[in-house]
């Protein structure tokens, strides 16, 4: 059997030497390493006298050691071509050949590519949905400083993908919370928790999470925006305005949507108050008229800023809410001019 496998190996090596096509060359490299190991397995079996006489190991070791280093290139080639299955096969071939007598090293630590092959295997296995392999390979990297953080992330991502029950979800959340506390600068855990709480459809827990994040990281602008959005969704206009104003204190660049949202909040607040206080005769108590008017004035102030910054309405369509505010303030000419934009 060893003799037959060795002949197959020679054919593959000849193909590798002669071809110029990268795909064929890299496939030949992977095939050669696999055949070499299989040949060596039978070559190392004892004969009928019980003796082991390896006929091909020394020669094949010389031939294949240099080729084995090319498996990393092969894996990267397949990966860049989006051929994940062959990429994983290549990297796994490198990993599992490390202990072969053909490639044994007096000092295994000098195998500089082994951890890289394990890392790519874990990543590709995850992308292929093979979470068992992902966990296996990532576990091999936990104590490797360069890859430890990525390894932990992959294990947590596997946990997320495999959630099925409510208990699984709670366990996942608690684990991610713990990882977030231990590695607060890692945006992945923040994003995972944000996705988790937003998926619960529980505004109280979602808002509580965002508020706790502000306490831990007051400079993260996203939390203020999301809280403003959450309160706006609940029609809690004062709370929404308060958090949007916090954004304006911290961010002077992406202000158009924030100005717009504040304008909408004042507009909606004025309309809600007007509707709730209007009696059956269509009248509003005099003491509230000025308050409602001031809300519309504030709406105009912010929406006008938006109209200057985004005159073509490419980011937000400010025309309709600004028209409503002008109309409520009896600014008839301005309202009429804006109405012309509705069909543009």
Coordinates of C-alpha atoms in Angstrom, one line a residue:
X1 CA 0.0 0.0 0.0
X2 CA 2.8 2.4 0.9
X3 CA 4.4 1.8 -2.5
X4 CA 1.1 2.6 -4.3
X5 CA 0.6 5.7 -2.3
X6 CA 4.1 6.8 -3.0
X7 CA 3.6 6.5 -6.7
X8 CA 0.4 8.7 -6.4
X9 CA 2.4 11.2 -4.4
X10 CA 5.1 11.4 -7.1
X11 CA 2.4 12.1 -9.7
X12 CA 0.9 14.9 -7.6
X13 CA 4.4 16.4 -7.0
X14 CA 5.1 16.3 -10.7
X15 CA 1.9 18.1 -11.4
X16 CA 2.8 20.8 -8.8
X17 CA 6.2 21.3 -10.4
X18 CA 4.9 21.6 -14.0
X19 CA 1.7 23.6 -13.6
X20 CA 1.5 27.4 -13.7
X21 CA -2.2 27.7 -12.7
X22 CA -2.4 28.8 -9.1
X23 CA -5.6 26.9 -8.4
X24 CA -4.1 23.6 -9.6
X25 CA -0.8 24.3 -7.9
X26 CA -2.3 25.0 -4.5
X27 CA -4.6 22.0 -4.7
X28 CA -1.6 19.8 -5.6
X29 CA 0.2 21.2 -2.5
X30 CA -2.6 20.1 -0.2
X31 CA -3.1 16.8 -1.9
X32 CA 0.7 16.1 -1.7
X33 CA 0.8 16.7 2.1
X34 CA -2.2 14.4 2.7
X35 CA -0.8 11.7 0.4
X36 CA 2.6 11.9 2.1
X37 CA 1.1 11.4 5.5
X38 CA -1.0 8.5 4.3
X39 CA 2.0 6.9 2.6
X40 CA 4.1 7.4 5.8
X41 CA 1.4 5.7 7.9
X42 CA 1.6 2.5 5.9
X43 CA 5.4 2.8 5.4
X44 CA 5.8 2.8 9.2
X45 CA 3.8 -0.4 9.7
X46 CA 5.9 -3.5 10.7
X47 CA 6.5 -6.2 8.2
X48 CA 5.8 -9.9 8.7
X49 CA 8.9 -10.2 10.9
X50 CA 7.6 -7.4 13.1
X51 CA 10.3 -4.9 12.0
X52 CA 9.7 -1.4 10.8
X53 CA 11.6 -0.4 7.8
X54 CA 10.5 3.0 6.4
X55 CA 11.5 3.1 2.8
X56 CA 10.0 6.5 1.8
X57 CA 10.0 8.7 4.9
X58 CA 13.4 10.3 4.6
X59 CA 13.0 11.2 0.9
X60 CA 9.4 12.3 1.2
X61 CA 10.3 14.4 4.3
X62 CA 12.8 16.3 2.3
X63 CA 10.4 16.8 -0.6
X64 CA 7.3 17.8 1.5
X65 CA 8.7 20.0 4.2
X66 CA 9.1 22.9 1.9
X67 CA 5.7 22.2 0.3
X68 CA 4.0 22.2 3.7
X69 CA 4.8 25.8 4.2
X70 CA 2.9 26.6 1.0
X71 CA -0.3 25.3 2.6
X72 CA -0.7 28.6 4.4
X73 CA -0.5 30.4 1.0
X74 CA -3.0 27.8 -0.4
X75 CA -5.5 28.5 2.4
X76 CA -5.2 32.2 2.0
X77 CA -5.6 31.8 -1.8
X78 CA -8.8 29.8 -1.4
X79 CA -10.1 32.2 1.3
X80 CA -9.6 35.2 -0.9
X81 CA -11.5 33.4 -3.7
X82 CA -14.3 32.9 -1.2
X83 CA -13.8 29.1 -1.4
X84 CA -14.2 28.6 2.3
X85 CA -14.5 24.8 2.2
X86 CA -11.1 24.4 0.4
X87 CA -9.5 27.1 2.6
X88 CA -10.6 25.3 5.8
X89 CA -9.4 22.0 4.3
X90 CA -6.0 23.5 3.6
X91 CA -5.5 25.1 7.0
X92 CA -6.7 21.9 8.8
X93 CA -4.2 19.9 6.7
X94 CA -1.4 22.2 8.0
X95 CA -2.6 21.9 11.6
X96 CA -3.0 18.1 11.6
X97 CA 0.3 17.5 9.8
X98 CA 2.2 19.3 12.5
X99 CA 2.6 16.0 14.5
X100 CA 3.4 13.9 11.5
X101 CA 6.9 12.2 11.6
X102 CA 7.4 13.6 8.2
X103 CA 7.4 17.1 9.5
X104 CA 8.6 16.6 13.1
X105 CA 10.7 19.4 14.4
X106 CA 13.3 19.3 17.2
X107 CA 11.9 22.5 18.4
X108 CA 8.1 22.7 17.7
X109 CA 7.9 26.3 18.8
X110 CA 9.6 27.4 15.6
X111 CA 6.5 26.5 13.6
X112 CA 5.6 30.1 13.2
X113 CA 2.5 29.5 11.0
X114 CA 0.6 27.0 13.2
X115 CA -1.3 29.5 15.3
X116 CA -2.2 31.4 12.1
X117 CA -3.6 28.3 10.6
X118 CA -5.6 27.5 13.7
X119 CA -7.0 31.1 13.8
X120 CA -8.1 31.0 10.1
X121 CA -9.6 27.6 10.7
X122 CA -11.7 28.9 13.6
X123 CA -12.8 32.0 11.6
X124 CA -13.7 30.0 8.5
X125 CA -15.5 27.3 10.4
X126 CA -17.6 30.0 12.1
X127 CA -18.5 31.4 8.7
X128 CA -19.5 28.0 7.5
X129 CA -21.7 27.5 10.5
X130 CA -19.6 24.7 12.0
X131 CA -19.6 25.9 15.6
X132 CA -18.2 22.7 17.0
X133 CA -15.0 23.2 15.0
X134 CA -15.0 26.9 15.7
X135 CA -15.0 26.2 19.5
X136 CA -12.3 23.5 19.1
X137 CA -9.9 25.7 17.2
X138 CA -10.6 28.8 19.2
X139 CA -9.9 26.9 22.4
X140 CA -6.5 26.1 21.1
X141 CA -5.7 29.8 20.9
X142 CA -7.0 30.9 24.3
X143 CA -3.5 30.9 25.8
X144 CA -1.9 32.6 22.8
X145 CA -1.5 36.3 23.6
X146 CA -1.8 37.4 19.9
X147 CA -5.0 35.5 19.3
X148 CA -6.6 35.1 22.8
X149 CA -9.0 38.0 22.4
X150 CA -10.3 36.8 19.0
X151 CA -10.6 33.3 20.3
X152 CA -12.9 34.4 23.2
X153 CA -15.0 36.5 20.7
X154 CA -15.5 33.5 18.5
X155 CA -16.6 31.4 21.4
X156 CA -19.1 34.0 22.4
X157 CA -20.4 34.3 18.9
X158 CA -20.9 30.6 18.7
X159 CA -23.0 30.8 21.9
X160 CA -25.1 33.5 20.3
X161 CA -25.8 31.4 17.2
X162 CA -26.8 28.4 19.2
X163 CA -29.4 30.1 21.4
X164 CA -32.7 28.3 21.3
X165 CA -34.4 28.7 24.7
X166 CA -35.1 31.6 27.0
X167 CA -32.5 30.1 29.4
X168 CA -30.0 30.1 26.6
X169 CA -30.6 33.7 25.9
X170 CA -30.2 34.7 29.6
X171 CA -27.0 32.7 29.9
X172 CA -25.7 34.3 26.7
X173 CA -26.5 37.8 28.0
X174 CA -24.8 37.1 31.3
X175 CA -21.7 35.8 29.6
X176 CA -21.5 38.8 27.2
X177 CA -22.1 41.2 30.2
X178 CA -19.1 39.6 31.9
X179 CA -17.0 39.9 28.9
X180 CA -18.0 43.5 28.4
X181 CA -17.1 44.3 32.0
X182 CA -13.7 42.7 31.6
X183 CA -12.9 44.2 28.2
X184 CA -14.9 47.4 28.1
X185 CA -13.1 48.9 25.1
X186 CA -14.1 46.0 22.9
X187 CA -16.9 47.3 20.8
X188 CA -18.1 43.8 19.8
X189 CA -19.5 43.0 23.3
X190 CA -21.2 46.4 23.4
X191 CA -22.8 45.8 20.0
X192 CA -23.9 42.3 21.0
X193 CA -25.5 43.6 24.2
X194 CA -27.2 46.4 22.3
X195 CA -28.6 43.9 19.7
X196 CA -29.7 41.6 22.5
X197 CA -31.6 44.3 24.5
X198 CA -33.1 45.9 21.4
X199 CA -34.4 42.4 20.3
X200 CA -36.3 41.9 23.6
X201 CA -38.9 44.5 22.6
X202 CA -38.8 45.6 26.2
X203 CA -38.3 49.3 26.3
X204 CA -37.6 49.4 30.1
X205 CA -34.7 47.0 29.9
X206 CA -33.3 48.5 26.7
X207 CA -33.4 52.0 28.2
X208 CA -31.9 50.8 31.5
X209 CA -29.0 49.2 29.6
X210 CA -28.3 52.4 27.7
X211 CA -28.4 54.5 30.8
X212 CA -26.0 52.2 32.6
X213 CA -23.7 52.5 29.6
X214 CA -23.7 56.3 29.9
X215 CA -22.7 56.0 33.5
X216 CA -19.7 53.8 32.5
X217 CA -18.8 55.7 29.3
X218 CA -20.2 59.2 29.2
X219 CA -18.2 60.0 26.0
X220 CA -19.9 57.3 23.9
X221 CA -22.3 59.5 21.8
X222 CA -24.3 56.6 20.4
X223 CA -25.9 55.9 23.8
X224 CA -27.4 59.4 24.0
X225 CA -28.7 59.1 20.4
X226 CA -30.3 55.8 21.1
X227 CA -31.9 57.0 24.3
X228 CA -33.3 60.0 22.5
X229 CA -34.7 57.7 19.8
X230 CA -36.1 55.3 22.5
X231 CA -37.9 58.1 24.3
X232 CA -39.1 59.7 21.1
X233 CA -40.6 56.3 20.1
X234 CA -42.5 56.4 23.5
X235 CA -43.7 60.0 22.8
X236 CA -41.7 61.1 25.8
X237 CA -40.7 64.4 24.2
X238 CA -38.9 66.1 27.1
X239 CA -36.7 63.1 27.8
X240 CA -35.9 62.7 24.1
X241 CA -35.0 66.4 23.7
X242 CA -32.8 66.2 26.8
X243 CA -30.7 63.3 25.4
X244 CA -30.5 64.9 21.9
X245 CA -29.2 68.0 23.5
X246 CA -26.5 65.9 25.2
X247 CA -25.5 64.8 21.7
X248 CA -25.1 68.4 20.5
X249 CA -22.8 69.1 23.4
X250 CA -20.5 66.3 22.4
X251 CA -20.9 66.1 18.6
X252 CA -20.6 69.1 16.2
X253 CA -20.4 67.1 13.0
X254 CA -23.4 64.8 12.6
X255 CA -25.9 67.3 13.8
X256 CA -28.5 67.4 11.0
X257 CA -30.5 64.3 12.2
X258 CA -30.3 65.6 15.8
X259 CA -31.6 69.1 15.0
X260 CA -34.3 67.4 12.9
X261 CA -35.4 65.1 15.8
X262 CA -35.4 67.9 18.3
X263 CA -37.6 69.9 15.9
X264 CA -40.0 66.9 15.5
X265 CA -40.1 66.5 19.3
X266 CA -41.1 70.1 19.9
X267 CA -43.6 69.9 17.0
X268 CA -45.2 66.7 18.3
X269 CA -45.2 68.0 21.9
X270 CA -47.1 71.1 20.8
X271 CA -49.6 69.1 18.8
X272 CA -50.2 66.6 21.6
X273 CA -50.8 69.4 24.1
X274 CA -53.0 71.3 21.7
X275 CA -55.1 68.2 21.0
X276 CA -55.4 67.3 24.7
X277 CA -56.5 70.8 25.8
X278 CA -58.9 71.7 23.0
X279 CA -62.4 71.6 24.3
X280 CA -65.6 70.6 22.4
X281 CA -65.9 74.1 21.0
X282 CA -62.4 74.0 19.5
X283 CA -60.9 76.4 22.1
X284 CA -57.8 76.1 24.2
X285 CA -57.5 77.7 27.6
X286 CA -55.7 81.0 27.3
X287 CA -53.0 80.2 29.9
X288 CA -51.7 77.3 27.6
X289 CA -51.8 79.1 24.3
X290 CA -48.4 80.8 24.8
X291 CA -46.8 77.5 25.9
X292 CA -48.0 75.7 22.8
X293 CA -46.8 78.6 20.7
X294 CA -43.4 78.5 22.2
X295 CA -43.1 74.8 21.4
X296 CA -43.9 75.5 17.8
X297 CA -41.4 78.4 17.8
X298 CA -38.7 76.0 19.1
X299 CA -39.6 73.5 16.4
X300 CA -39.2 76.2 13.7
X301 CA -35.8 77.1 15.2
X302 CA -34.4 73.7 14.9
X303 CA -36.0 72.7 11.6
X304 CA -34.8 76.0 10.1
X305 CA -31.3 75.1 11.0
X306 CA -31.8 71.8 9.2
X307 CA -33.1 73.5 6.1
X308 CA -29.9 75.6 5.9
X309 CA -27.7 72.6 6.4
X310 CA -29.6 70.2 4.1
X311 CA -31.4 72.5 1.6
X312 CA -31.9 69.6 -0.9
X313 CA -33.5 67.4 1.8
X314 CA -31.0 64.6 1.1
X315 CA -30.7 63.5 4.7
X316 CA -34.1 64.4 6.2
X317 CA -37.3 65.7 4.8
X318 CA -37.8 68.8 6.9
X319 CA -40.4 70.5 4.7
X320 CA -43.6 68.9 6.1
X321 CA -42.9 69.4 9.8
X322 CA -41.7 72.9 9.2
X323 CA -44.9 73.7 7.2
X324 CA -47.0 72.4 10.2
X325 CA -45.1 74.6 12.6
X326 CA -45.4 77.7 10.4
X327 CA -49.1 77.0 9.8
X328 CA -49.7 76.6 13.6
X329 CA -48.0 80.0 14.1
X330 CA -50.1 81.6 11.4
X331 CA -47.0 82.2 9.2
X332 CA -49.2 81.8 6.1
X333 CA -46.8 83.0 3.5
X334 CA -43.9 80.8 4.8
X335 CA -46.3 77.9 5.0
X336 CA -47.5 78.4 1.5
X337 CA -43.9 78.6 0.2
X338 CA -43.0 75.4 1.9
X339 CA -46.1 73.6 0.5
X340 CA -44.7 74.1 -3.0
X341 CA -41.8 71.7 -2.0
X342 CA -44.0 68.8 -1.1
X343 CA -44.1 67.4 -4.6
X344 CA -40.5 68.2 -5.5

